Short mmCIF file of C-alpha atoms in Angstrom, two decimals:
data_model
loop_
_atom_site.label_atom_id
_atom_site.label_comp_id
_atom_site.label_asym_id
_atom_site.label_seq_id
_atom_site.Cartn_x
_atom_site.Cartn_y
_atom_site.Cartn_z
CA UNK A 1 -106.46 152.45 48.66
CA UNK A 2 -104.11 151.30 45.88
CA UNK A 3 -105.43 151.75 42.30
CA UNK A 4 -105.08 148.05 41.59
CA UNK A 5 -107.42 147.23 44.47
CA UNK A 6 -109.93 149.79 43.28
CA UNK A 7 -109.77 148.33 39.77
CA UNK A 8 -110.26 144.80 41.11
CA UNK A 9 -113.27 145.86 43.16
CA UNK A 10 -114.73 147.74 40.19
CA UNK A 11 -114.35 144.75 37.89
CA UNK A 12 -115.80 142.41 40.51
CA UNK A 13 -118.78 144.68 41.08
CA UNK A 14 -119.38 144.93 37.32
CA UNK A 15 -119.25 141.15 36.90
CA UNK A 16 -121.60 140.56 39.84
CA UNK A 17 -124.01 143.16 38.51
CA UNK A 18 -123.91 141.48 35.10
CA UNK A 19 -124.72 138.10 36.63
CA UNK A 20 -127.61 139.57 38.60
CA UNK A 21 -129.05 141.36 35.58
CA UNK A 22 -128.66 138.20 33.51
CA UNK A 23 -130.45 136.12 36.14
CA UNK A 24 -133.33 138.63 36.28
CA UNK A 25 -133.60 138.79 32.49
CA UNK A 26 -133.68 135.00 32.15
CA UNK A 27 -136.26 134.62 34.92
CA UNK A 28 -138.51 137.17 33.22
CA UNK A 29 -138.04 135.48 29.85
CA UNK A 30 -138.87 132.06 31.28
CA UNK A 31 -142.05 133.35 32.89
CA UNK A 32 -143.15 134.96 29.65
CA UNK A 33 -142.40 131.75 27.78
CA UNK A 34 -144.31 129.67 30.31
CA UNK A 35 -147.49 131.61 29.50
CA UNK A 36 -147.59 130.24 25.96
CA UNK A 37 -148.89 126.70 25.42
CA UNK A 38 -146.11 125.83 22.97
CA UNK A 39 -142.61 124.92 24.07
CA UNK A 40 -140.95 126.81 21.23
CA UNK A 41 -140.27 129.91 23.37
CA UNK A 42 -138.52 127.76 25.96
CA UNK A 43 -136.12 126.51 23.30
CA UNK A 44 -134.98 130.04 22.45
CA UNK A 45 -134.59 130.96 26.12
CA UNK A 46 -132.53 127.84 26.85
CA UNK A 47 -130.28 128.40 23.85
CA UNK A 48 -129.72 132.08 24.66
CA UNK A 49 -129.02 131.68 28.38
CA UNK A 50 -125.31 130.81 28.30
CA UNK A 51 -124.09 133.23 25.59
CA UNK A 52 -126.18 136.06 27.05
CA UNK A 53 -124.52 135.57 30.44
CA UNK A 54 -121.09 136.34 29.03
CA UNK A 55 -122.40 139.07 26.76
CA UNK A 56 -123.77 140.79 29.88
CA UNK A 57 -120.34 140.43 31.48
CA UNK A 58 -118.63 141.86 28.40
CA UNK A 59 -121.00 144.83 28.36
CA UNK A 60 -120.47 145.43 32.07
CA UNK A 61 -116.70 145.41 31.68
CA UNK A 62 -116.91 147.74 28.68
CA UNK A 63 -119.02 150.16 30.71
CA UNK A 64 -116.44 150.42 33.55
CA UNK A 65 -113.36 150.54 31.37
CA UNK A 66 -112.99 154.30 31.75
CA UNK A 67 -113.05 153.95 35.53
CA UNK A 68 -110.02 151.65 35.58
CA UNK A 69 -106.45 152.82 35.99
CA UNK A 70 -104.97 151.19 32.92
CA UNK A 71 -101.63 151.97 31.42
CA UNK A 72 -100.93 152.20 27.73
CA UNK A 73 -99.99 148.53 27.42
CA UNK A 74 -102.92 147.32 29.51
CA UNK A 75 -105.32 149.52 27.56
CA UNK A 76 -104.04 148.11 24.28
CA UNK A 77 -104.41 144.56 25.58
CA UNK A 78 -107.95 145.38 26.79
CA UNK A 79 -108.92 146.63 23.34
CA UNK A 80 -107.32 143.61 21.67
CA UNK A 81 -109.15 141.19 23.96
CA UNK A 82 -112.45 142.99 23.42
CA UNK A 83 -111.97 142.83 19.65
CA UNK A 84 -111.55 139.04 19.90
CA UNK A 85 -114.16 138.25 22.55
CA UNK A 86 -117.08 140.39 21.41
CA UNK A 87 -117.35 138.89 17.86
CA UNK A 88 -116.93 135.42 19.38
CA UNK A 89 -119.78 135.97 21.86
CA UNK A 90 -122.06 137.49 19.23
CA UNK A 91 -121.32 134.62 16.85
CA UNK A 92 -122.04 132.13 19.65
CA UNK A 93 -125.39 133.79 20.31
CA UNK A 94 -126.25 133.90 16.61
CA UNK A 95 -125.41 130.20 16.12
CA UNK A 96 -127.52 129.24 19.15
CA UNK A 97 -130.46 131.27 17.88
CA UNK A 98 -130.18 129.66 14.44
CA UNK A 99 -130.15 126.20 15.99
CA UNK A 100 -133.05 127.17 18.25
CA UNK A 101 -135.00 128.13 15.15
CA UNK A 102 -134.23 124.75 13.62
CA UNK A 103 -135.34 123.02 16.80
CA UNK A 104 -138.53 125.07 16.85
CA UNK A 105 -139.34 123.89 13.34
CA UNK A 106 -138.78 120.28 14.44
CA UNK A 107 -141.19 120.72 17.35
CA UNK A 108 -143.87 122.37 15.21
CA UNK A 109 -143.51 119.91 12.31
CA UNK A 110 -144.63 116.53 13.62
CA UNK A 111 -143.62 113.74 11.22
CA UNK A 112 -145.18 110.99 13.32
CA UNK A 113 -148.67 111.66 11.94
CA UNK A 114 -150.04 109.80 8.93
CA UNK A 115 -150.16 112.73 6.48
CA UNK A 116 -146.78 114.31 7.18
CA UNK A 117 -145.74 115.60 3.75
CA UNK A 118 -145.77 119.29 4.75
CA UNK A 119 -144.00 118.56 8.04
CA UNK A 120 -141.24 116.59 6.31
CA UNK A 121 -140.80 119.37 3.77
CA UNK A 122 -140.39 121.98 6.50
CA UNK A 123 -137.99 119.83 8.48
CA UNK A 124 -135.80 119.10 5.48
CA UNK A 125 -135.55 122.72 4.38
CA UNK A 126 -134.94 123.88 7.95
CA UNK A 127 -132.18 121.31 8.55
CA UNK A 128 -130.27 122.25 5.41
CA UNK A 129 -130.66 126.02 5.78
CA UNK A 130 -129.71 125.84 9.45
CA UNK A 131 -126.40 124.20 8.61
CA UNK A 132 -125.74 126.72 5.84
CA UNK A 133 -126.49 129.63 8.18
CA UNK A 134 -124.26 128.22 10.93
CA UNK A 135 -121.42 127.87 8.42
CA UNK A 136 -121.82 131.46 7.23
CA UNK A 137 -122.01 132.85 10.78
CA UNK A 138 -118.88 130.95 11.73
CA UNK A 139 -117.08 132.28 8.66
CA UNK A 140 -118.06 135.90 9.39
CA UNK A 141 -117.13 135.52 13.07
CA UNK A 142 -113.63 134.30 12.23
CA UNK A 143 -113.18 137.19 9.77
CA UNK A 144 -114.25 139.76 12.38
CA UNK A 145 -111.87 138.26 14.94
CA UNK A 146 -109.01 138.49 12.43
CA UNK A 147 -109.88 142.11 11.70
CA UNK A 148 -109.29 142.98 15.37
CA UNK A 149 -105.63 141.88 15.18
CA UNK A 150 -103.52 144.60 13.54
CA UNK A 151 -100.80 142.23 12.39
CA UNK A 152 -103.23 139.95 10.59
CA UNK A 153 -105.88 142.54 9.71
CA UNK A 154 -104.87 142.38 6.09
CA UNK A 155 -105.52 138.65 6.18
CA UNK A 156 -109.03 139.23 7.49
CA UNK A 157 -109.75 141.92 4.91
CA UNK A 158 -108.42 139.73 2.12
CA UNK A 159 -110.42 136.77 3.38
CA UNK A 160 -113.67 138.71 3.33
CA UNK A 161 -113.02 140.67 0.13
CA UNK A 162 -111.79 137.75 -1.94
CA UNK A 163 -114.06 135.00 -0.70
CA UNK A 164 -115.10 134.29 -4.27
CA UNK A 165 -111.54 134.00 -5.52
CA UNK A 166 -110.63 131.85 -2.55
CA UNK A 167 -113.58 129.63 -3.31
CA UNK A 168 -112.36 129.17 -6.87
CA UNK A 169 -108.84 128.39 -5.69
CA UNK A 170 -110.01 125.92 -3.11
CA UNK A 171 -112.52 124.46 -5.54
CA UNK A 172 -109.74 123.32 -7.83
CA UNK A 173 -108.42 121.10 -5.04
CA UNK A 174 -111.68 120.31 -3.28
CA UNK A 175 -114.15 120.09 -6.12
CA UNK A 176 -116.09 117.06 -4.79
CA UNK A 177 -116.63 118.70 -1.37
CA UNK A 178 -117.76 122.04 -2.85
CA UNK A 179 -119.90 120.18 -5.36
CA UNK A 180 -121.74 118.42 -2.54
CA UNK A 181 -122.10 121.64 -0.54
CA UNK A 182 -123.66 123.42 -3.51
CA UNK A 183 -125.84 120.39 -4.14
CA UNK A 184 -126.95 120.47 -0.50
CA UNK A 185 -128.03 124.11 -0.82
CA UNK A 186 -129.80 123.28 -4.06
CA UNK A 187 -131.56 120.35 -2.39
CA UNK A 188 -133.08 122.69 0.21
CA UNK A 189 -135.12 124.36 -2.54
CA UNK A 190 -135.64 121.61 -5.14
CA UNK A 191 -136.49 118.97 -2.49
CA UNK A 192 -135.87 115.71 -4.36
CA UNK A 193 -135.83 114.07 -0.92
CA UNK A 194 -137.06 115.02 2.53
CA UNK A 195 -136.55 113.80 6.05
CA UNK A 196 -138.29 110.42 6.58
CA UNK A 197 -138.79 109.83 2.85
CA UNK A 198 -138.83 106.18 1.79
CA UNK A 199 -136.31 105.65 -1.01
CA UNK A 200 -134.62 102.87 -2.94
CA UNK A 201 -131.06 103.77 -3.88
CA UNK A 202 -128.24 101.45 -4.93
CA UNK A 203 -130.70 98.58 -4.56
CA UNK A 204 -131.32 99.34 -0.88
CA UNK A 205 -134.72 100.15 0.69
CA UNK A 206 -134.61 102.66 3.54
CA UNK A 207 -135.71 105.97 5.01
CA UNK A 208 -133.94 109.33 4.86
CA UNK A 209 -132.68 109.69 8.42
CA UNK A 210 -130.42 112.73 8.19
CA UNK A 211 -129.54 115.32 5.54
CA UNK A 212 -126.19 117.07 5.89
CA UNK A 213 -124.55 119.65 3.67
CA UNK A 214 -122.40 117.09 1.88
CA UNK A 215 -124.00 113.70 2.54
CA UNK A 216 -127.29 111.97 3.35
CA UNK A 217 -127.76 109.14 5.84
CA UNK A 218 -130.27 106.48 4.75
CA UNK A 219 -131.52 104.11 7.46
CA UNK A 220 -131.79 100.68 5.81
CA UNK A 221 -134.62 98.39 6.89
CA UNK A 222 -132.20 95.97 8.59
CA UNK A 223 -130.74 98.79 10.76
CA UNK A 224 -127.73 99.43 8.55
CA UNK A 225 -126.88 102.99 7.54
CA UNK A 226 -126.10 103.98 3.95
CA UNK A 227 -124.10 107.22 3.61
CA UNK A 228 -124.69 108.77 0.19
CA UNK A 229 -123.16 111.97 -1.26
CA UNK A 230 -125.75 114.70 -1.73
CA UNK A 231 -124.83 115.11 -5.39
CA UNK A 232 -125.92 111.52 -6.09
CA UNK A 233 -129.55 112.45 -5.40
CA UNK A 234 -129.32 115.25 -7.97
CA UNK A 235 -127.40 113.43 -10.68
CA UNK A 236 -128.52 109.78 -10.51
CA UNK A 237 -131.94 108.18 -10.62
CA UNK A 238 -133.50 106.73 -7.48
CA UNK A 239 -136.94 105.73 -6.26
CA UNK A 240 -138.82 108.00 -3.84
CA UNK A 241 -141.93 106.26 -2.54
CA UNK A 242 -143.19 109.27 -0.57
CA UNK A 243 -142.48 112.15 -2.95
CA UNK A 244 -146.03 113.53 -3.04
CA UNK A 245 -147.84 111.21 -0.65
CA UNK A 246 -147.06 108.32 1.65
CA UNK A 247 -149.95 106.25 0.24
CA UNK A 248 -148.85 103.22 -1.79
CA UNK A 249 -150.19 100.30 -3.80
CA UNK A 250 -148.93 96.90 -2.74
CA UNK A 251 -148.94 93.81 -4.97
CA UNK A 252 -148.79 90.07 -4.38
CA UNK A 253 -148.35 87.61 -7.26
CA UNK A 254 -149.48 83.98 -7.50
CA UNK A 255 -148.80 81.37 -10.16
CA UNK A 256 -151.90 79.17 -10.42
CA UNK A 257 -153.42 76.50 -12.64
CA UNK A 258 -155.26 77.83 -15.72
CA UNK A 259 -158.46 76.16 -14.51
CA UNK A 260 -158.46 78.06 -11.18
CA UNK A 261 -161.74 79.74 -10.22
CA UNK A 262 -160.74 83.44 -10.26
CA UNK A 263 -164.09 84.74 -9.00
CA UNK A 264 -163.79 82.57 -5.89
CA UNK A 265 -160.26 83.82 -5.25
CA UNK A 266 -161.42 87.39 -5.75
CA UNK A 267 -164.15 86.95 -3.14
CA UNK A 268 -161.64 85.52 -0.67
CA UNK A 269 -159.26 88.44 -1.25
CA UNK A 270 -162.05 90.88 -0.47
CA UNK A 271 -162.73 89.13 2.84
CA UNK A 272 -159.05 89.22 3.80
CA UNK A 273 -158.55 92.86 2.82
CA UNK A 274 -161.62 94.21 4.58
CA UNK A 275 -160.69 92.38 7.78
CA UNK A 276 -157.12 93.72 7.81
CA UNK A 277 -156.48 96.91 9.78
CA UNK A 278 -153.51 97.87 7.60
CA UNK A 279 -155.75 98.45 4.58
CA UNK A 280 -156.56 102.17 4.14
CA UNK A 281 -159.91 101.59 2.42
CA UNK A 282 -158.97 103.08 -0.96
CA UNK A 283 -159.20 99.96 -3.09
CA UNK A 284 -158.20 96.40 -3.96
CA UNK A 285 -158.35 94.20 -7.03
CA UNK A 286 -157.38 90.69 -8.19
CA UNK A 287 -156.57 90.19 -11.87
CA UNK A 288 -154.98 87.68 -14.21
CA UNK A 289 -151.95 89.61 -15.47
CA UNK A 290 -150.11 86.95 -17.48
CA UNK A 291 -150.59 83.49 -18.97
CA UNK A 292 -148.27 80.61 -19.79
CA UNK A 293 -148.99 77.19 -21.24
CA UNK A 294 -148.84 75.58 -17.81
CA UNK A 295 -149.90 78.39 -15.42
CA UNK A 296 -151.42 81.84 -15.08
CA UNK A 297 -150.10 84.84 -13.16
CA UNK A 298 -152.64 86.32 -10.74
CA UNK A 299 -151.95 89.70 -9.16
CA UNK A 300 -153.57 90.92 -5.95
CA UNK A 301 -153.32 94.71 -5.57
CA UNK A 302 -154.12 96.44 -2.29
CA UNK A 303 -153.64 99.98 -0.93
CA UNK A 304 -152.09 101.19 2.32
CA UNK A 305 -151.36 104.54 3.95
CA UNK A 306 -147.56 104.19 3.95
CA UNK A 307 -144.71 101.92 2.88
CA UNK A 308 -144.43 100.00 6.15
CA UNK A 309 -148.13 99.12 6.21
CA UNK A 310 -148.06 98.29 2.49
CA UNK A 311 -145.25 95.78 3.01
CA UNK A 312 -146.98 94.09 5.96
CA UNK A 313 -150.31 94.08 4.12
CA UNK A 314 -148.74 92.37 1.12
CA UNK A 315 -147.30 89.68 3.38
CA UNK A 316 -150.69 89.19 5.04
CA UNK A 317 -152.39 88.81 1.66
CA UNK A 318 -149.85 86.25 0.49
CA UNK A 319 -150.19 84.17 3.64
CA UNK A 320 -153.99 84.35 3.65
CA UNK A 321 -154.44 83.52 -0.02
CA UNK A 322 -151.93 80.66 0.07
CA UNK A 323 -153.64 79.19 3.12
CA UNK A 324 -157.03 79.44 1.35
CA UNK A 325 -155.69 77.79 -1.80
CA UNK A 326 -153.99 75.02 0.18
CA UNK A 327 -157.00 74.21 2.38
CA UNK A 328 -160.01 74.90 0.15
CA UNK A 329 -158.81 75.15 -3.46
CA UNK A 330 -155.93 72.71 -3.94
CA UNK A 331 -157.03 72.26 -7.54
CA UNK A 332 -155.84 75.85 -8.18
CA UNK A 333 -152.21 74.89 -7.61
CA UNK A 334 -150.19 74.60 -10.86
CA UNK A 335 -150.17 71.10 -12.38
CA UNK A 336 -148.21 69.64 -15.24
CA UNK A 337 -150.18 67.91 -18.02
CA UNK A 338 -148.98 65.25 -20.46
CA UNK A 339 -150.79 63.44 -23.29
CA UNK A 340 -149.94 59.76 -23.02
CA UNK A 341 -151.46 58.74 -26.38
CA UNK A 342 -154.58 58.47 -28.54
CA UNK A 343 -157.21 55.78 -29.05
CA UNK A 344 -155.48 52.69 -30.34
CA UNK A 345 -152.06 54.10 -29.62
CA UNK A 346 -150.88 50.72 -28.34
CA UNK A 347 -151.75 48.84 -31.62
CA UNK A 348 -148.86 48.12 -34.00
CA UNK A 349 -148.56 50.42 -37.00
CA UNK A 350 -147.97 48.84 -40.44
CA UNK A 351 -144.84 50.24 -41.99
CA UNK A 352 -144.57 50.63 -45.78
CA UNK A 353 -142.75 47.82 -47.59
CA UNK A 354 -139.80 49.04 -49.62
CA UNK A 355 -139.90 48.05 -53.34
CA UNK A 356 -137.91 45.09 -54.56
CA UNK A 357 -134.65 45.75 -56.36
CA UNK A 358 -135.19 46.74 -59.93
CA UNK A 359 -138.82 47.76 -59.36
CA UNK A 360 -139.88 51.31 -60.02
CA UNK A 361 -142.43 53.41 -58.29
CA UNK A 362 -145.14 55.36 -59.91
CA UNK A 363 -142.71 58.08 -60.78
CA UNK A 364 -140.51 55.67 -62.69
CA UNK A 365 -137.42 56.52 -60.67
CA UNK A 366 -135.20 53.91 -59.07
CA UNK A 367 -135.99 53.39 -55.40
CA UNK A 368 -139.13 55.55 -55.49
CA UNK A 369 -141.73 55.00 -52.75
CA UNK A 370 -145.05 53.62 -53.98
CA UNK A 371 -148.10 55.83 -53.79
CA UNK A 372 -149.64 53.81 -50.98
CA UNK A 373 -146.38 54.00 -49.03
CA UNK A 374 -146.31 57.75 -49.39
CA UNK A 375 -149.89 58.04 -48.30
#
């Protein structure tokens, strides 16, 4: 039998054996994962299935290399291909495992519950660190692939040895990008924002939808998306409504007549708040917070478990209180007042008579007004 046929059969047998072993390994892993109630194990198995298949093939081919009848050129090509493929496959597996870890954190950290501060913190840190780790693995993989090529090995060595110098050189031309990358890594530990945080930035109200290495996507309430550089959250001021807790105080203001019965309005607010399912039961109050000559400012303050419920609860309180004032207390609406006159205001007023020419007042001066005129 010709050597080339023997080599082909050997390679085919090795590949088939690799596929069989891979299928058995995945079946065993899936059965072990199915015994656990969580679905986290399944995520790792699914992510590892494809790269492991080709890693098994690479190992099988490496094990039968000595059995093949390869010439000097073919042997050199085999070694060159192995030096390129093996780091690529290992990097692929590492990236998939890193992303599987990020996905596992997402599954274990449920942000749909009411008190989700810890879950949002874990998701945010996991998302940022996952992207950093994927970037580093990709960088190392490319360097290892370059090291396997003799003609460009010096490039790979230089790239790995002088990564700091290269970063400084590139930073001179790409300072904003590197600035945002560093800010993204810093954000993973300082946590000024987290996934699903409610923020007000650039005058826009929205939720943190996605945190990347260089930018953050804010989902605005009207379904727009605001893309903000990461560095902006570290350098500029912004409002974070869910920094320590999602609970909020909501306010509704009313301008009413100064003679309005505040105790009656306070009793009505209590009825509305206690009957509303969006109220979290922590507290409510109605106070006069400002006065003007023609009106008073009345503030209704209520509490809710998150920003969305606080907004809807404020709207409900406004509608309910305005309806109550319109239907049952119209006298509480602001009114303008004007004094038309005083008793006898319509009677003519006697004006002082000026002195005749040549006459002098009590002061002796020409044209002086008499005492009774001045009075």
